[in-house]
XYZ file of C-alpha atoms in Angstrom:
703
model
C -20.348 -44.445 16.916
C -16.833 -43.447 16.051
C -17.941 -40.329 13.758
C -20.022 -37.827 15.557
C -20.082 -33.851 15.436
C -17.744 -31.906 17.200
C -17.938 -28.883 19.734
C -15.152 -26.771 21.236
C -15.735 -23.800 23.127
C -13.170 -21.556 24.965
C -14.673 -19.342 27.980
C -12.991 -16.380 28.804
C -13.730 -12.677 29.997
C -14.617 -9.711 27.973
C -12.434 -9.875 24.653
C -11.301 -6.792 22.776
C -14.618 -5.945 20.560
C -12.793 -4.868 17.661
C -10.846 -8.195 17.372
C -13.455 -10.359 18.348
C -14.709 -11.259 14.818
C -11.175 -12.113 13.198
C -10.510 -13.906 16.371
C -13.764 -16.224 15.929
C -12.844 -16.999 12.333
C -9.231 -17.877 13.287
C -9.972 -20.081 16.026
C -12.454 -22.254 14.083
C -10.310 -22.628 10.992
C -7.333 -23.353 12.627
C -8.977 -25.771 14.662
C -10.782 -27.314 11.583
C -7.515 -27.270 9.353
C -5.532 -28.968 12.176
C -8.274 -31.697 12.727
C -8.113 -32.114 8.891
C -4.445 -32.487 8.661
C -4.577 -35.325 11.240
C -7.152 -37.222 9.201
C -9.778 -36.869 11.765
C -12.242 -34.681 9.752
C -13.937 -36.181 6.412
C -14.553 -34.717 3.225
C -18.355 -33.736 4.254
C -16.969 -31.798 7.561
C -18.318 -28.646 7.837
C -17.045 -26.099 10.398
C -19.326 -23.260 11.777
C -17.713 -20.634 13.871
C -19.212 -19.041 17.188
C -18.082 -15.768 18.933
C -19.669 -13.497 21.634
C -18.112 -11.229 24.124
C -17.187 -14.009 26.363
C -16.407 -16.959 24.347
C -14.813 -18.562 21.049
C -16.348 -21.876 19.774
C -16.223 -24.019 17.053
C -18.945 -26.746 15.713
C -17.328 -29.402 13.199
C -19.524 -32.224 11.481
C -18.518 -35.694 10.936
C -15.308 -35.765 13.052
C -13.424 -39.603 13.592
C -12.746 -40.718 17.195
C -9.791 -42.321 15.423
C -8.078 -41.511 12.155
C -7.343 -44.188 9.553
C -4.102 -45.828 9.400
C -1.834 -44.811 6.638
C 0.395 -46.493 4.596
C 3.839 -44.553 4.372
C 6.570 -45.624 1.809
C 10.112 -43.976 3.927
C 13.218 -43.930 1.989
C 16.015 -45.350 3.753
C 19.200 -45.043 1.377
C 20.655 -45.841 -2.073
C 20.528 -49.343 -3.037
C 24.141 -49.403 -4.023
C 24.766 -48.240 -0.184
C 22.046 -50.435 1.521
C 23.189 -53.641 -0.172
C 26.672 -55.442 -1.221
C 27.213 -57.102 -4.561
C 25.463 -60.316 -3.255
C 22.419 -58.445 -2.094
C 22.920 -58.938 1.445
C 22.497 -55.936 4.160
C 25.428 -53.732 4.551
C 26.087 -52.587 8.016
C 24.802 -49.082 7.066
C 21.427 -50.542 6.416
C 21.516 -52.660 9.492
C 22.300 -49.692 11.381
C 19.593 -47.447 10.101
C 16.835 -50.259 10.650
C 18.709 -50.877 14.362
C 17.595 -46.824 14.681
C 14.094 -47.463 13.827
C 13.607 -50.459 16.531
C 13.709 -53.176 13.470
C 16.239 -56.025 13.083
C 18.323 -57.496 10.099
C 14.943 -59.580 9.412
C 13.142 -56.488 8.038
C 15.456 -56.323 5.330
C 13.147 -59.039 3.511
C 10.161 -56.209 3.584
C 12.151 -53.617 1.620
C 11.272 -52.588 -1.587
C 13.438 -51.131 -4.172
C 12.052 -47.976 -6.176
C 13.552 -45.588 -8.828
C 14.325 -42.093 -7.097
C 15.641 -39.398 -9.648
C 18.192 -41.425 -11.720
C 19.204 -44.142 -8.875
C 17.437 -46.779 -7.273
C 16.767 -46.513 -3.512
C 15.479 -48.922 -0.641
C 12.291 -48.051 0.814
C 10.350 -49.475 3.835
C 6.642 -49.700 3.802
C 5.493 -48.434 7.269
C 1.924 -48.514 8.419
C 1.206 -45.329 10.322
C -1.298 -45.449 13.076
C -4.124 -43.046 12.652
C -4.621 -40.139 15.101
C -6.548 -40.543 18.441
C -8.973 -37.850 19.053
C -7.964 -37.081 22.284
C -4.513 -36.263 21.163
C -5.280 -34.817 17.944
C -8.018 -32.331 19.414
C -5.141 -31.552 21.901
C -2.940 -30.674 19.297
C -5.458 -28.794 17.535
C -6.657 -26.573 20.415
C -3.106 -25.543 21.116
C -2.629 -24.697 17.413
C -5.925 -22.582 17.426
C -4.715 -20.593 20.456
C -1.274 -20.114 19.241
C -2.243 -18.911 15.922
C -5.163 -16.351 17.358
C -4.468 -12.511 15.865
C -4.097 -11.350 19.564
C -3.863 -7.585 19.579
C -2.272 -7.608 23.195
C -1.298 -10.534 25.262
C -2.026 -10.527 29.220
C -0.032 -12.709 31.774
C -2.635 -13.844 34.517
C -2.409 -16.387 37.469
C -3.981 -19.509 37.359
C -6.133 -21.002 40.274
C -3.305 -22.543 41.931
C -1.832 -19.310 42.755
C 1.721 -20.271 41.603
C 1.211 -20.894 37.504
C 0.599 -18.126 35.066
C -0.305 -18.071 31.450
C -0.476 -15.639 28.867
C -3.554 -14.912 26.722
C -5.686 -12.275 25.464
C -8.038 -12.545 28.363
C -8.342 -14.654 31.506
C -10.186 -17.994 30.324
C -12.446 -19.694 32.580
C -13.692 -22.540 30.921
C -13.274 -25.302 28.252
C -15.581 -27.422 26.440
C -14.833 -30.432 23.995
C -17.764 -32.658 23.235
C -17.489 -35.434 20.536
C -21.595 -36.137 20.320
C -22.220 -36.104 23.896
C -18.869 -37.345 25.024
C -16.356 -35.034 26.728
C -13.095 -35.359 25.253
C -10.267 -35.533 27.630
C -7.897 -32.204 26.618
C -6.724 -29.601 28.752
C -5.382 -25.761 27.902
C -4.481 -22.631 29.738
C -4.844 -24.652 33.037
C -8.494 -25.716 32.008
C -9.836 -29.381 31.761
C -12.573 -29.799 29.370
C -16.278 -30.575 30.535
C -19.597 -30.162 29.128
C -20.349 -26.804 31.069
C -20.279 -23.019 30.134
C -21.998 -19.917 31.154
C -24.890 -17.796 29.707
C -25.487 -14.151 29.854
C -24.260 -12.120 32.952
C -27.769 -10.876 33.981
C -30.272 -12.711 31.711
C -29.464 -16.509 31.783
C -32.044 -18.612 33.305
C -29.099 -20.373 35.362
C -25.795 -19.719 36.453
C -24.227 -22.991 34.475
C -25.685 -24.027 31.103
C -24.717 -28.059 30.764
C -24.202 -28.758 27.199
C -26.010 -32.127 26.417
C -24.238 -32.764 23.139
C -22.434 -30.821 20.303
C -25.382 -29.877 18.477
C -27.782 -28.684 20.981
C -24.697 -25.833 21.697
C -26.313 -22.699 19.861
C -29.949 -23.542 20.865
C -29.148 -24.093 24.403
C -27.173 -20.800 24.873
C -30.103 -19.060 23.236
C -32.740 -20.776 25.623
C -30.907 -21.405 28.577
C -28.306 -18.938 28.121
C -30.094 -15.781 26.628
C -27.156 -15.778 24.447
C -26.832 -15.669 20.567
C -23.744 -17.383 20.097
C -23.209 -17.020 16.338
C -21.382 -13.804 15.399
C -23.535 -13.761 12.058
C -26.904 -14.234 13.344
C -26.320 -11.425 16.167
C -25.330 -9.069 13.748
C -28.047 -9.525 11.477
C -30.747 -9.527 14.655
C -29.193 -6.002 15.300
C -29.672 -5.037 11.849
C -33.166 -6.240 12.206
C -33.845 -4.368 15.333
C -32.139 -1.352 14.291
C -34.389 -0.781 10.877
C -37.374 -1.577 12.684
C -36.922 0.914 15.365
C -35.766 3.361 12.908
C -38.787 2.972 10.363
C -41.092 3.321 13.577
C -39.753 6.992 13.591
C -39.644 7.425 10.033
C -36.103 7.631 10.148
C -33.061 5.490 9.068
C -29.820 4.359 10.917
C -26.595 5.651 9.931
C -24.654 2.955 7.467
C -21.304 1.652 9.217
C -20.199 -1.560 8.923
C -17.396 -1.244 11.310
C -19.626 0.078 14.169
C -22.023 -2.931 13.377
C -19.173 -5.432 14.021
C -18.011 -3.594 16.874
C -21.381 -3.490 18.598
C -22.329 -7.038 17.729
C -18.829 -7.803 19.930
C -20.188 -6.139 22.661
C -23.490 -7.603 23.387
C -24.722 -11.167 23.779
C -27.892 -10.682 23.667
C -29.039 -7.368 21.655
C -31.864 -5.194 22.604
C -32.042 -2.114 20.562
C -33.550 1.220 22.300
C -34.513 4.843 21.021
C -32.947 7.736 22.513
C -33.047 11.465 22.153
C -31.098 14.663 22.947
C -31.984 18.409 22.582
C -32.190 20.038 19.227
C -30.014 22.650 20.408
C -27.068 20.368 19.709
C -27.842 20.157 15.997
C -26.441 23.614 15.300
C -23.292 21.702 15.489
C -22.121 20.417 12.239
C -23.734 16.906 11.850
C -20.282 15.233 11.313
C -18.935 16.190 14.697
C -22.249 14.819 16.629
C -22.380 11.395 14.643
C -18.548 10.917 15.222
C -18.803 11.575 19.026
C -21.998 9.432 19.197
C -20.215 6.205 17.377
C -16.736 6.709 18.587
C -17.370 7.324 22.071
C -20.930 5.894 23.017
C -21.370 3.292 20.045
C -24.884 4.378 19.185
C -26.641 4.458 15.658
C -27.462 8.262 14.806
C -30.569 8.410 12.992
C -30.823 10.432 9.805
C -34.056 11.882 8.029
C -34.899 11.293 4.147
C -32.451 13.867 3.183
C -29.468 12.227 5.302
C -29.759 14.954 8.062
C -28.935 14.025 11.590
C -32.106 14.199 13.822
C -32.031 14.434 17.619
C -32.689 10.684 17.921
C -30.152 7.827 18.222
C -30.442 4.067 18.574
C -28.899 2.184 21.680
C -28.158 -1.350 21.388
C -28.414 -2.466 25.020
C -27.104 -6.034 26.366
C -30.054 -6.204 28.670
C -33.719 -6.724 28.419
C -35.574 -5.072 31.324
C -39.505 -4.943 31.546
C -38.962 -1.074 31.883
C -36.079 0.201 29.596
C -36.645 4.010 30.703
C -33.312 3.697 33.200
C -31.379 2.271 30.589
C -32.373 4.852 27.892
C -32.448 7.683 30.529
C -28.742 6.809 31.498
C -27.728 6.610 27.796
C -29.293 10.108 27.207
C -27.351 11.577 30.660
C -24.018 10.104 29.243
C -24.250 11.626 25.570
C -25.496 15.126 26.973
C -22.091 16.074 28.189
C -20.277 14.871 25.009
C -22.540 16.776 22.704
C -22.322 19.808 25.187
C -18.552 19.502 24.577
C -18.723 19.389 20.638
C -20.823 22.548 20.687
C -18.523 24.439 23.008
C -15.239 23.823 20.701
C -17.525 24.891 17.468
C -18.623 27.683 19.094
C -15.032 28.449 20.416
C -13.604 27.880 17.493
C -15.656 30.245 15.375
C -14.234 32.910 17.306
C -11.092 33.258 15.313
C -10.737 32.915 11.714
C -8.773 30.326 9.799
C -6.333 33.094 8.301
C -5.426 34.340 12.214
C -4.465 30.690 12.639
C -1.699 30.632 9.884
C 1.065 31.977 12.012
C 0.459 29.235 14.740
C 1.534 26.787 12.128
C 5.089 27.712 12.447
C 4.871 26.124 16.109
C 4.010 22.846 14.512
C 6.508 20.676 13.686
C 6.362 18.934 10.233
C 9.418 17.377 10.037
C 12.838 18.167 11.391
C 14.229 18.247 7.865
C 11.276 19.684 6.184
C 10.481 22.758 8.641
C 7.408 23.338 10.435
C 3.537 23.226 8.735
C 4.010 27.160 8.489
C 6.686 26.436 5.991
C 5.104 23.659 4.470
C 1.622 25.770 3.984
C 4.066 28.422 2.021
C 5.742 25.678 -0.244
C 2.256 24.401 -0.835
C 0.569 27.796 -1.569
C 3.312 28.694 -4.075
C 3.113 25.531 -5.813
C -0.946 25.510 -5.846
C -0.866 28.717 -7.430
C 1.843 27.714 -10.158
C -0.437 24.617 -10.793
C -3.418 26.681 -10.832
C -2.358 28.972 -13.517
C -1.368 25.855 -15.372
C -5.001 24.334 -15.343
C -7.108 27.324 -15.441
C -5.651 30.981 -15.070
C -5.499 33.618 -12.816
C -8.808 33.040 -11.106
C -7.910 29.065 -10.422
C -4.474 30.090 -9.268
C -5.714 32.979 -6.563
C -8.407 30.241 -5.191
C -6.136 27.473 -5.031
C -3.377 29.592 -3.224
C -5.989 30.794 -0.802
C -7.303 27.153 -0.213
C -3.902 25.777 0.233
C -2.935 28.828 2.667
C -5.882 27.640 5.021
C -5.814 23.956 4.282
C -4.323 22.954 7.635
C -5.290 25.905 9.691
C -8.171 23.616 11.429
C -5.319 21.137 12.604
C -4.966 23.797 15.629
C -8.562 24.148 16.404
C -10.307 22.735 19.615
C -12.634 20.691 17.470
C -10.006 18.779 15.563
C -7.880 18.675 18.621
C -10.511 16.621 20.134
C -11.627 14.809 16.926
C -8.775 14.529 14.561
C -10.783 12.798 12.062
C -12.407 15.921 11.650
C -9.460 17.469 9.964
C -10.675 19.376 6.618
C -14.402 18.814 7.346
C -14.084 21.486 10.101
C -11.814 23.851 8.274
C -14.658 23.849 5.605
C -17.435 24.553 8.002
C -15.236 27.603 9.415
C -14.300 28.568 5.944
C -18.083 29.002 5.064
C -18.807 30.449 8.372
C -16.488 33.200 7.445
C -18.377 33.624 4.286
C -15.539 32.780 1.935
C -15.900 31.210 -1.504
C -17.502 28.022 -1.560
C -15.138 26.479 -3.960
C -12.300 27.504 -1.337
C -14.243 26.334 1.402
C -14.871 22.619 -0.324
C -11.330 22.350 -1.241
C -10.247 22.919 2.371
C -12.138 19.885 3.004
C -11.544 17.776 -0.072
C -7.810 18.465 -0.099
C -7.073 15.177 1.589
C -9.016 13.177 -0.819
C -8.589 10.339 -2.321
C -7.712 9.130 1.306
C -7.733 5.689 0.292
C -8.328 3.182 -2.626
C -11.723 3.988 -4.183
C -12.161 7.134 -2.389
C -13.915 10.014 -4.115
C -11.668 12.827 -5.875
C -12.096 16.152 -4.743
C -15.340 17.801 -6.160
C -13.914 20.826 -7.625
C -10.776 22.019 -9.886
C -9.617 24.012 -6.585
C -10.014 21.065 -4.586
C -8.035 19.117 -7.049
C -5.308 21.686 -7.649
C -4.645 21.893 -3.961
C -5.131 18.060 -3.383
C -2.454 17.356 -5.964
C -0.297 19.948 -4.897
C -0.440 18.792 -1.004
C 0.509 15.175 -2.273
C 3.052 16.115 -4.466
C 4.876 18.164 -1.855
C 4.719 15.175 0.892
C 5.984 12.827 -1.528
C 8.812 15.033 -3.602
C 9.636 16.655 -0.072
C 10.259 12.926 1.573
C 11.997 11.582 -1.489
C 14.229 14.475 -1.128
C 15.721 13.600 2.107
C 15.944 9.935 1.403
C 12.452 8.799 3.324
C 11.529 6.316 0.822
C 9.426 3.263 1.791
C 11.249 -0.029 2.019
C 9.839 -3.450 1.553
C 6.392 -3.428 3.575
C 7.440 -0.173 5.294
C 5.812 2.957 4.435
C 5.499 5.086 7.570
C 4.581 8.268 5.542
C 1.900 6.442 3.143
C 3.845 7.690 0.189
C 2.348 4.753 -1.877
C -1.200 6.215 -0.981
C 0.118 9.596 -2.105
C 1.290 8.468 -5.292
C -1.703 6.455 -6.194
C -3.707 9.766 -5.316
C -1.481 12.050 -7.486
C -2.208 9.356 -10.407
C -5.411 9.240 -9.956
C -6.113 13.074 -10.006
C -4.047 13.361 -12.965
C -5.745 10.663 -14.948
C -9.188 10.954 -13.884
C -9.016 14.715 -13.848
C -7.923 14.478 -17.388
C -5.369 17.124 -16.107
C -2.785 18.418 -19.179
C 0.238 18.306 -16.577
C 3.339 16.654 -18.100
C 4.553 14.565 -15.019
C 8.485 14.953 -15.269
C 8.332 18.407 -15.166
C 5.754 18.566 -12.880
C 7.791 16.651 -10.336
C 10.839 18.831 -11.322
C 8.822 22.123 -10.476
C 7.697 20.674 -7.182
C 11.487 19.805 -6.284
C 12.776 23.302 -6.959
C 10.665 24.515 -4.013
C 13.108 22.527 -1.374
C 16.603 23.104 -0.509
C 18.269 19.993 -1.970
C 21.611 18.781 -3.715
C 21.297 20.089 -7.186
C 23.456 17.471 -8.293
C 20.775 14.762 -7.198
C 18.060 16.299 -8.880
C 18.347 14.021 -11.721
C 18.262 10.828 -9.815
C 15.637 12.200 -7.200
C 13.085 12.748 -10.184
C 13.601 9.694 -11.707
C 13.089 7.765 -8.279
C 9.982 9.244 -7.878
C 8.907 8.870 -11.470
C 9.775 5.278 -11.028
C 7.972 4.789 -7.792
C 4.902 6.434 -9.279
C 5.247 4.365 -12.302
C 5.105 1.060 -10.402
C 2.444 2.033 -8.351
C 0.279 3.046 -11.785
C 1.421 -0.409 -13.209
C -0.098 -2.221 -10.423
C -3.137 0.050 -10.495
C -3.812 -0.451 -13.903
C -3.418 -4.105 -13.726
C -5.805 -4.430 -10.722
C -8.514 -2.345 -13.099
C -8.484 -5.314 -16.041
C -5.294 -4.301 -18.048
C -3.215 -7.040 -18.799
C 0.423 -6.870 -17.901
C 1.739 -6.969 -21.672
C -0.655 -3.877 -22.399
C 0.724 -2.038 -19.594
C 4.059 -2.418 -20.215
C 3.208 -1.586 -24.069
C 1.819 2.075 -23.025
C 4.257 2.698 -19.904
C 7.507 1.844 -21.797
C 6.959 4.795 -23.716
C 7.068 7.166 -20.699
C 3.908 9.004 -21.746
C 4.622 12.512 -20.734
C 0.538 13.143 -19.737
C -0.736 10.521 -17.496
C -4.326 11.625 -18.281
C -3.484 9.933 -21.839
C -2.998 6.591 -20.667
C -6.575 5.401 -20.821
C -6.979 6.330 -24.233
C -4.032 4.424 -25.221
C -4.704 1.241 -23.126
C -8.027 0.898 -24.996
C -6.271 1.696 -28.457
C -3.779 -1.228 -27.570
C -6.785 -3.706 -26.333
C -8.369 -2.806 -29.841
C -5.413 -3.050 -31.785
C -4.755 -6.498 -30.230
C -7.908 -7.828 -31.423
C -6.829 -7.330 -35.051
C -5.838 -10.407 -36.974
C -2.838 -8.435 -38.457
C -1.633 -7.472 -34.882
C 0.490 -10.744 -33.752
C 2.511 -10.516 -37.027
C 2.907 -6.864 -36.804
C 3.803 -6.874 -33.127
C 6.466 -9.910 -33.609
C 7.684 -7.806 -36.830
C 8.391 -4.571 -34.362
C 10.030 -6.537 -31.897
C 12.430 -8.095 -34.539
C 12.809 -4.662 -35.808
C 13.645 -3.273 -32.359
C 16.197 -6.065 -31.819
C 18.124 -4.781 -35.368
C 18.015 -1.387 -34.297
C 19.501 -2.207 -30.757
C 22.455 -3.978 -32.554
C 23.446 -1.034 -34.648
C 26.183 1.299 -33.228
C 25.711 5.168 -33.639
C 22.137 6.763 -34.520
C 19.966 5.820 -37.258
C 17.935 8.421 -38.750
C 14.547 7.830 -39.730
C 14.640 8.750 -43.277
C 14.916 7.003 -46.587
C 16.799 7.708 -49.963
C 14.065 6.535 -52.767
C 16.928 6.367 -55.087
C 18.803 3.696 -53.288
C 15.711 0.964 -53.046
C 16.278 -1.862 -54.996
C 14.278 -4.461 -54.012
C 10.519 -4.715 -54.698
C 9.938 -5.478 -51.171
C 11.401 -2.500 -49.967
C 9.810 -0.240 -52.640
C 6.627 -1.929 -51.603
C 7.267 -1.180 -47.708
C 8.289 2.417 -48.314
C 5.117 3.188 -50.577
C 3.066 1.869 -47.866
C 4.610 3.844 -45.155
C 4.176 6.820 -47.399
C 0.413 6.150 -47.145
C 0.080 4.878 -43.750
C 2.160 7.314 -41.629
C 0.675 10.340 -42.251
C -2.745 9.046 -41.634
C -1.631 7.346 -38.374
C 0.283 10.347 -37.484
C -2.816 12.757 -38.092
C -5.245 10.332 -35.944
C -2.435 10.222 -33.154
C -1.892 14.462 -33.220
C -5.784 14.488 -32.671
C -5.943 12.138 -29.786
C -7.573 9.696 -31.586
C -5.362 6.622 -30.593
C -7.390 3.971 -31.277
C -7.575 4.917 -35.344
C -4.262 5.471 -35.293
C -3.262 2.106 -34.465
C -6.054 0.645 -36.494
C -4.170 2.282 -39.835
C -1.111 0.588 -38.843
C -3.194 -2.900 -40.276
C -2.115 -2.103 -43.898
C 1.078 -2.547 -43.014
C 1.255 -6.247 -42.270
C 1.507 -7.733 -45.866
C 4.638 -5.291 -47.101
C 6.170 -5.624 -43.667
C 6.214 -9.394 -43.996
C 7.157 -9.595 -47.395
C 10.180 -7.297 -46.603
C 11.300 -9.749 -43.897
C 11.234 -12.665 -46.181
C 12.727 -10.946 -49.467
C 15.320 -8.358 -48.421
C 18.825 -8.562 -46.620
C 18.961 -5.693 -44.255
C 22.688 -6.111 -43.506
C 23.498 -5.755 -47.009
C 27.241 -5.447 -48.238
C 26.982 -2.020 -49.591
C 27.340 0.251 -46.454
C 24.632 2.816 -48.345
C 22.254 0.312 -49.168
C 22.397 -1.351 -45.425
C 21.952 2.381 -43.951
C 18.898 3.401 -46.066
C 17.490 -0.108 -45.047
C 18.134 0.802 -41.602
C 16.463 4.207 -42.101
C 13.441 2.445 -43.475
C 13.070 0.206 -40.654
C 13.440 3.115 -38.427
C 10.833 4.847 -40.157
C 8.475 1.891 -39.673
C 9.593 1.357 -35.802
C 8.675 4.991 -35.530
C 5.618 5.406 -37.284
C 4.339 2.024 -35.600
C 5.552 3.079 -31.742
C 3.975 6.523 -31.163
C 1.040 5.117 -29.141
C 2.546 2.348 -27.735
C 5.437 -0.057 -27.934
C 3.970 -2.903 -29.740
C 6.679 -5.072 -29.587
C 5.589 -5.903 -25.951
C 2.701 -7.255 -27.275
C 4.670 -10.135 -28.993
C 4.325 -13.533 -27.499
């Protein structure tokens, strides 16, 4: 039967665990796509990926032994070039045909077809379908070439002379079409139907795969291997949950750790270990981190999410008596926990304040000074912002938290575990009896660290986090360290988004441009470049804001309408967007937006400044009188709602202007010959424009 299921396996030495999932997905998907492009798969073909520490494999259903022939219409040249006036072949056409292995007799097989405005000669060619041997060879080579390999190694082949480059030494290749071996070779290996199972648990050293469909089952029964990454992961989750439930506990939730452990074992066996309770005196974040990062264990938590002295081990072997495995793991983790306790005890012998002077020895940036100098700047800015947001009490707490925020960087614990920066500062601050608001601000000043991360939990934390990110962004912009393209070594896009989120979600009444100017004044910089630097920072942040708002559901038109007015308070933007969205749903909205765009275009063409004032005595036409009367009625109400922050009703009030505005443009000539009349009508339009565009530039909503 020409159409059968296909299996390809590359058997290698242990692959990088953090990359295994992506390697497996890439290998199978590239293999499938390459076969598909060659016409060797069918519409019903389905690919299944397999990945274990020692193998990458793919099972693909309904693969042809040979693809169907294809009719290809190949363009040769324009008719005017290929045929003379009598319709005979020109030397140019004969030369082209000879180059394709055809003689002059092939002219009769050519067809004339329109190619754009001209007629061209086409040759109908039958292309033979790809044979599986050749097609699969190409597909495997393509799959290997496109693997997202983190680091390539070079190794010698069995002949002792040749060498190849690959992620790890490869020792076997399976290529089965049904039960038939497909003759392919790669990385110095020829395809066969044999692989190896688990290093220690397999029933026999070699596993002979009967056919493509028996692969997963044979590996499970004969090789003691769960070939599917997803199935192996699910089995680990099941065993973790069961083992934890027996103790009345729950394993820590960590998808990255789960993926890594899945990539380390071929036959998972979850075992329970424990350590001495004295180590629980150390902050649980430290213990959890060392168990996860160094040992790949799953710490167990109680119902209050407090760490217990028990943990789960995912072993790759299933001995009848697991006590030796458990004991070995307990012995290994104990020194790690002892180190953490030692660091914690040593760090608490010095106060955070006593460490401030040591920050002078830590380089922040060669153009911006040390961490000590940076701390002084951040503290001063935090005090100023704190006064604006909450008076002297908030300013004092924010200033103290800013002074101490980076001091844990020079503690032993953070030196060993950089991921604990901020967290350890909070613990040490609480140990010293500092105010909880200050202590939590020290931990939270790094937040939000990524998209979707929580904001700092109190106002002191918000103030310090905002200050810290502003100082970083403004300082680096002031020395020309701006992100370019996809390069952002200082993560300034993330800093900008954090600033934006805190201003908006924290509902902070801080005008954005003056805020940047105040922070910039804390740096030594060229005063002549102040305006340009502030503008560059502002544009950078507004670009981030625009992207963020669109990602959160706002349309490009709505965002453009609000941001084009350059709102001083970013905290008002959600309300303005909501108001624009409501306005856009009004039946009068399209006409008013179009009219507003027309008004904007008229006013832009006028030279000089136009005052938004109307001389009633110069109003002549009924339509302009009616529009002025409508504005006298609508403008006070719209302005009143705007001043109280009710942007939705402010825009809704504009609906009453639709009829008089339409009537005005239908019946009034703005550019009247009388200069005074023209100026008065422009003043009327300027008043209309001012009234309509306080919440947002409604002209941006015009289609």
